[in-house]
PDB file of C-alpha atoms in Angstrom:
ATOM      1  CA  UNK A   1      59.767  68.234 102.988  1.00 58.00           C
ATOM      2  CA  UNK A   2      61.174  70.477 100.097  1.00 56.00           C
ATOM      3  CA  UNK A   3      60.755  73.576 102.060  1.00 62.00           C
ATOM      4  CA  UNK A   4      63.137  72.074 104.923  1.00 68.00           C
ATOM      5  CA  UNK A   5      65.675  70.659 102.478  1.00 64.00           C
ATOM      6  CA  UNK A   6      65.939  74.168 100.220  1.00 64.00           C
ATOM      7  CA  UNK A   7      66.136  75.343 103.932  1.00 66.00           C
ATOM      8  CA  UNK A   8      68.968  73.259 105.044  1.00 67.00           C
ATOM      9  CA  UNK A   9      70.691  73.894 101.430  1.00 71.00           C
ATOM     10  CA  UNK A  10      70.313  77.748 101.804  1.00 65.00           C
ATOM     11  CA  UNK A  11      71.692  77.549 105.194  1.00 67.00           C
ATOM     12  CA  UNK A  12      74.561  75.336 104.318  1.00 64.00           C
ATOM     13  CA  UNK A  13      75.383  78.005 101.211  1.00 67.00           C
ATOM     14  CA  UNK A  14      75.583  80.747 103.560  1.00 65.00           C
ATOM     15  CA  UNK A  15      77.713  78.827 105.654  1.00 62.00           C
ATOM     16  CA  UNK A  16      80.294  78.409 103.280  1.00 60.00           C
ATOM     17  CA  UNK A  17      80.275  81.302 102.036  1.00 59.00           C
ATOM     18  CA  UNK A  18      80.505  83.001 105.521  1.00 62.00           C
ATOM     19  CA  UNK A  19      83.661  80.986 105.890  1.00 53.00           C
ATOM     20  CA  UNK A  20      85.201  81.166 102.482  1.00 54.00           C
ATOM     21  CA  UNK A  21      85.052  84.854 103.368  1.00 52.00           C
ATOM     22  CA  UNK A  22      86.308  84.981 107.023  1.00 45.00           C
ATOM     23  CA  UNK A  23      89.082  82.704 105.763  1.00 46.00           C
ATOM     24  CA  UNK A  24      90.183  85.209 102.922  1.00 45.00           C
ATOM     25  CA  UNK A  25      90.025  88.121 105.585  1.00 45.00           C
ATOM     26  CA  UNK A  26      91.873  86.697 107.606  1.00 46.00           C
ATOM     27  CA  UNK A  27      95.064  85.855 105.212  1.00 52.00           C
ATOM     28  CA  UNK A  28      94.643  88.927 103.222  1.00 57.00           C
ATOM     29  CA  UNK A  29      94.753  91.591 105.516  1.00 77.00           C
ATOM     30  CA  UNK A  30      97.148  93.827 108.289  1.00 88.00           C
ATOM     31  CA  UNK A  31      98.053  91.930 111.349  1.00 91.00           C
ATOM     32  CA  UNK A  32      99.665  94.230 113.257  1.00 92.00           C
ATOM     33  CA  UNK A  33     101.063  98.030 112.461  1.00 94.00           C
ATOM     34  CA  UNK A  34     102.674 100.517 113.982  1.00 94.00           C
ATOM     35  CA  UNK A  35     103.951 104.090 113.534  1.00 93.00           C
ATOM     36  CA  UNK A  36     107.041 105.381 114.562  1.00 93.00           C
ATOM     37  CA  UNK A  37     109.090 108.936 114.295  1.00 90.00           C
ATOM     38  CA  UNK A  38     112.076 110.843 114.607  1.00 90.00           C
ATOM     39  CA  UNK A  39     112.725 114.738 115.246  1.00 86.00           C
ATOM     40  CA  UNK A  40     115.931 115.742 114.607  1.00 84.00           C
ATOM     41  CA  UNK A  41     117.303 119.732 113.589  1.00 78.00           C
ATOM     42  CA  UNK A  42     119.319 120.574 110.641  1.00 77.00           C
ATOM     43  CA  UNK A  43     122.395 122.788 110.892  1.00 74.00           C
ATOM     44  CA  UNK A  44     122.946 125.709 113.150  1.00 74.00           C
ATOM     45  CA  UNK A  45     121.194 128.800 113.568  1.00 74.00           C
ATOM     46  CA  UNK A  46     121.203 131.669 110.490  1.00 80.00           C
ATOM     47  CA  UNK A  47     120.869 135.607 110.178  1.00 80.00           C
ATOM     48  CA  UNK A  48     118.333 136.768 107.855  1.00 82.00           C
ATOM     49  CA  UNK A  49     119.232 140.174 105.892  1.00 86.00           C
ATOM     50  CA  UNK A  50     118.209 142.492 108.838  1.00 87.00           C
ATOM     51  CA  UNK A  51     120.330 140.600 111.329  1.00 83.00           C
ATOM     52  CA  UNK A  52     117.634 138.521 113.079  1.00 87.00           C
ATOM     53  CA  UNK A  53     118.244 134.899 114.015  1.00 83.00           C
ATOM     54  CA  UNK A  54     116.318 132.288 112.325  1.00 81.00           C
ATOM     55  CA  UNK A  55     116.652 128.996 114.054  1.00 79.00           C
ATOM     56  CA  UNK A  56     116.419 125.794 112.152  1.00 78.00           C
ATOM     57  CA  UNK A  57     112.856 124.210 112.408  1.00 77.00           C
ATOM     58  CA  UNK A  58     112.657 120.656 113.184  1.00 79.00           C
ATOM     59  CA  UNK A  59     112.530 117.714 110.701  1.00 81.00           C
ATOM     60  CA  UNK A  60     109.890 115.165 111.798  1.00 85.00           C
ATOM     61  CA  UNK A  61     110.658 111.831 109.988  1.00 88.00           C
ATOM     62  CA  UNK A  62     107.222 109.152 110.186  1.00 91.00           C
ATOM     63  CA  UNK A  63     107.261 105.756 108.988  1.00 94.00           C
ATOM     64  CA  UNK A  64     105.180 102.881 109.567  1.00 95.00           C
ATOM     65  CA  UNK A  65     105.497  99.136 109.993  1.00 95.00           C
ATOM     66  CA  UNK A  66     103.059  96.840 108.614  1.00 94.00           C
ATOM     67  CA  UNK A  67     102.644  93.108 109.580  1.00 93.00           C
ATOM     68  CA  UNK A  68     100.540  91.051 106.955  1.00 91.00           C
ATOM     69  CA  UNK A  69     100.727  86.993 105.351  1.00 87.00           C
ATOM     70  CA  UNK A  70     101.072  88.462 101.757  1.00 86.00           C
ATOM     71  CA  UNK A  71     103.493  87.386  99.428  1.00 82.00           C
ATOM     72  CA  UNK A  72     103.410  90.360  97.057  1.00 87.00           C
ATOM     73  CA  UNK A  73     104.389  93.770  97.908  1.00 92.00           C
ATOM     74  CA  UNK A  74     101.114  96.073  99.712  1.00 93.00           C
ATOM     75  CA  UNK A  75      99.988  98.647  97.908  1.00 95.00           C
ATOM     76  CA  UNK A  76      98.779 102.140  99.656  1.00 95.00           C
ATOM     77  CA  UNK A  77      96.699 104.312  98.737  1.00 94.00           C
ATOM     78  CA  UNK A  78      95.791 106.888 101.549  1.00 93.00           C
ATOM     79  CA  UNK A  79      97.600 107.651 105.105  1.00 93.00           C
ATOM     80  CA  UNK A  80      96.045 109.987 107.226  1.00 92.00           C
ATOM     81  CA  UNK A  81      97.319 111.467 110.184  1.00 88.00           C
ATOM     82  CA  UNK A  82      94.219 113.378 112.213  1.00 86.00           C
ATOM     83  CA  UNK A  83      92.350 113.970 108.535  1.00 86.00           C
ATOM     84  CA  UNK A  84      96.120 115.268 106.986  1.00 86.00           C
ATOM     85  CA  UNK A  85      97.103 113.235 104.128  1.00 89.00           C
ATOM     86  CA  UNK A  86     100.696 112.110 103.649  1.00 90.00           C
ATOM     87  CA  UNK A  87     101.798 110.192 100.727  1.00 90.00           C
ATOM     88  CA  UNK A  88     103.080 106.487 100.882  1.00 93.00           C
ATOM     89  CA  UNK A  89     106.255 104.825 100.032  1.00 94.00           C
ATOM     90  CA  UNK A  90     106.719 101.323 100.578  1.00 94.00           C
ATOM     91  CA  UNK A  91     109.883  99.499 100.696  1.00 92.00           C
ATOM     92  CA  UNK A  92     111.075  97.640  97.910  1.00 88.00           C
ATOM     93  CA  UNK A  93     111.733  94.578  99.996  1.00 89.00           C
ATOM     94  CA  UNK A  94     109.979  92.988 102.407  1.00 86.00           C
ATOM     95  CA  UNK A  95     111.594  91.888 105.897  1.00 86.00           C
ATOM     96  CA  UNK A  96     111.297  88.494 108.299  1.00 84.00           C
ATOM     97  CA  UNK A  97     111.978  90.676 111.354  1.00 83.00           C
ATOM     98  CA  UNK A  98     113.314  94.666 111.703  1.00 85.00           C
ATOM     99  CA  UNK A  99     114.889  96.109 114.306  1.00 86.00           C
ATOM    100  CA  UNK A 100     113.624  99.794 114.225  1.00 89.00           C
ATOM    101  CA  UNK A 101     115.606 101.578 116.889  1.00 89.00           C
ATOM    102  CA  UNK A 102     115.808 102.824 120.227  1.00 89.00           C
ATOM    103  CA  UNK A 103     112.759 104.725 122.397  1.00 90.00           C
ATOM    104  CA  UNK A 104     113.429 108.248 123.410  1.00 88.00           C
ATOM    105  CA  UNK A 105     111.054 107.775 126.161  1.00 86.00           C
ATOM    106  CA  UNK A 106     113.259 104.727 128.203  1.00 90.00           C
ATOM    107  CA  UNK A 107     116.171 104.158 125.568  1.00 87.00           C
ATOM    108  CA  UNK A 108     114.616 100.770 125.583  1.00 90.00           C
ATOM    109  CA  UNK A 109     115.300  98.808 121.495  1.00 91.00           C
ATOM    110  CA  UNK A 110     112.202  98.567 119.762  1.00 91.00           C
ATOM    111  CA  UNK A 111     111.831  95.592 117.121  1.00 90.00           C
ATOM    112  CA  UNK A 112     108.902  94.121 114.783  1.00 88.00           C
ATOM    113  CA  UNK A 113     108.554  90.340 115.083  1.00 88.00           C
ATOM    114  CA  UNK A 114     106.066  89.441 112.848  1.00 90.00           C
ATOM    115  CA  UNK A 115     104.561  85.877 113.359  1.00 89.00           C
ATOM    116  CA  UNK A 116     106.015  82.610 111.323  1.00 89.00           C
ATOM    117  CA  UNK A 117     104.996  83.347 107.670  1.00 87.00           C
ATOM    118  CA  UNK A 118     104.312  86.965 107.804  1.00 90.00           C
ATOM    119  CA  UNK A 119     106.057  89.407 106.281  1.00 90.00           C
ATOM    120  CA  UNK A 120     107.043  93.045 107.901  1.00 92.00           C
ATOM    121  CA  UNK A 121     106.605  95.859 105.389  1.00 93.00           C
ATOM    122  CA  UNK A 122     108.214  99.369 106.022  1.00 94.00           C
ATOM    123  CA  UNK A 123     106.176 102.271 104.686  1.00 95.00           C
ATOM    124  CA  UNK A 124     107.945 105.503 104.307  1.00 94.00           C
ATOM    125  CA  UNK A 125     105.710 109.289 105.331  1.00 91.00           C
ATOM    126  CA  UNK A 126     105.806 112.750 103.754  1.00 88.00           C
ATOM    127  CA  UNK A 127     103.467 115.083 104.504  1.00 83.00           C
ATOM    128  CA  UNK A 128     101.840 116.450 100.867  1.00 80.00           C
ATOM    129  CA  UNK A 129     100.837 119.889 101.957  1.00 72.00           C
ATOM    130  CA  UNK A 130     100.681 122.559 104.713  1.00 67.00           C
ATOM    131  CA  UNK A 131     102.322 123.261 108.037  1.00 62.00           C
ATOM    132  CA  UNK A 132     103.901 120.404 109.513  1.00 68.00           C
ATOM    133  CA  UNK A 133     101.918 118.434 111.971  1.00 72.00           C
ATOM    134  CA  UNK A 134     102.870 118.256 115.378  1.00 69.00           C
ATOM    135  CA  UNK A 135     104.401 115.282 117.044  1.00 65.00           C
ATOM    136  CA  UNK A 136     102.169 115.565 120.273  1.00 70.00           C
ATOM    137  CA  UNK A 137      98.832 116.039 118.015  1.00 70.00           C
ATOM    138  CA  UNK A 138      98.764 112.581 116.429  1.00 79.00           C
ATOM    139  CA  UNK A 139      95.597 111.200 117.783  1.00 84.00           C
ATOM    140  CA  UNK A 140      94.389 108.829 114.757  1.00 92.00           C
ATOM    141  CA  UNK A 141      96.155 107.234 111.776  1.00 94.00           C
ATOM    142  CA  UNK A 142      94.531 105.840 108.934  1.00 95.00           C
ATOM    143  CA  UNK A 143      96.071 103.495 106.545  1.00 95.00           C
ATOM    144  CA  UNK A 144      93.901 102.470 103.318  1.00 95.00           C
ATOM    145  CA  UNK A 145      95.263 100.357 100.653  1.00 94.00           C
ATOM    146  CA  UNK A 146      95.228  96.792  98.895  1.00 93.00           C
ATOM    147  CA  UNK A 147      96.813  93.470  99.148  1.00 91.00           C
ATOM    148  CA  UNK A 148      96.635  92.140  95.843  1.00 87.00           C
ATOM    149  CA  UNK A 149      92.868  92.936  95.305  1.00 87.00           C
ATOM    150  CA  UNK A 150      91.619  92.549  99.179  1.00 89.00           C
ATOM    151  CA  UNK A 151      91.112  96.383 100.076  1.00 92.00           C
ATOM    152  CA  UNK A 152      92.058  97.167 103.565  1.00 92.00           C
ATOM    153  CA  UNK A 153      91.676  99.740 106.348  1.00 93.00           C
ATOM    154  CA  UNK A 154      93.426 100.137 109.526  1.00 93.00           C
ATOM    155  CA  UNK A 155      93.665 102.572 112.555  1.00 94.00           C
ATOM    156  CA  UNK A 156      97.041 103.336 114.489  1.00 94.00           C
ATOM    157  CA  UNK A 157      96.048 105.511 117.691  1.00 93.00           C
ATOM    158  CA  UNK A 158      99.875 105.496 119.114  1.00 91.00           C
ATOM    159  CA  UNK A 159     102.829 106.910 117.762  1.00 91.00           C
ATOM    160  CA  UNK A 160     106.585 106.363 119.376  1.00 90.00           C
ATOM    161  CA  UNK A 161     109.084 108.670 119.224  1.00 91.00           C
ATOM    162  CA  UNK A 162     112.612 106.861 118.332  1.00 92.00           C
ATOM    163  CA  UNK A 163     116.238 107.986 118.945  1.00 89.00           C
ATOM    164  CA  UNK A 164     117.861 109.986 115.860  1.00 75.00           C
ATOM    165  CA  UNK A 165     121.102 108.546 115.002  1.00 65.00           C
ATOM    166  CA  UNK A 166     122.828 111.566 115.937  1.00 56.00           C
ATOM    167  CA  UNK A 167     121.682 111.663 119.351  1.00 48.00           C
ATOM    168  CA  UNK A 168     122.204 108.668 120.404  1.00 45.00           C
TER     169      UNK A 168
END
């Protein structure tokens, strides 16, 4: 008899904690992200000393949108693309809905509607080191950070090229 109610006590504590837990996930973590980036080319084309062309190289601009129910601002502490750190900067204010731009695959508008209550974050890329990585090489992002003190990881496998301003 007090084997079988310790039993049903145990049980009952693991239940609640199992859902105290699954409940705090789910508020405090990333809905929905996606990365985004631009290529555009500075200038024209220069002469180095012994006459020979040097044409611009391109400027690859990455950001990141973040979906999360999180009142305070996300913090980030990692973003790799394919093992390649970048460093993180995320916007000072967070947005209801964004309208990021246009795709240079079908010109078709691209916006971030979060769902009612979440918040969209906008996370702005540079690379820290090294050559520049490709556009057509992104195969796995990695976004590590914290909201508030819930640590969080999440994969982006996709990343969309938008429309510069310029070209548009």
């Amino acid at each position: 008899m007090f084997k079988s109610l310790l039993m049903k006590r145990l049980l009952g504590l693991l239940a609640a904690v199992i859902l105290c837990s699954s409940w705090n996930a789910q508020i405090y973590r990333i809905q929905k992200a996606q990365a985004f980036y631009t290529i555009s080319f500075p200038g024209m084309a220069i002469k180095d000393e012994n006459g020979n062309t040097i044409n611009p190289q391109p400027i690859i601009d990455r950001f990141i949108y973040i979906e999360c129910r999180f009142n305070g601002k996300p913090k980030i502490d990692s973003v790799f693309y394919n093992g390649i750190l970048f460093t993180a900067l995320v916007a000072d204010k967070a947005e209801t809905a964004a309208t990021i731009g246009i795709k240079n695959e079908n010109g078709s508008p691209v916006k971030f509607i979060p769902k009612k209550g979440n918040k969209v974050w906008k996370i702005y890329l540079t690379q820290v080191a090294g050559n520049t990585l490709p556009h057509e090489a992104v195969k796995k992002i990695i976004i590590k950070g914290r909201l508030d003190k819930i640590k969080f990881t999440t994969a982006i496998y996709l990343e969309t090229q938008l429309i510069t301003p310029d070209r548009s």
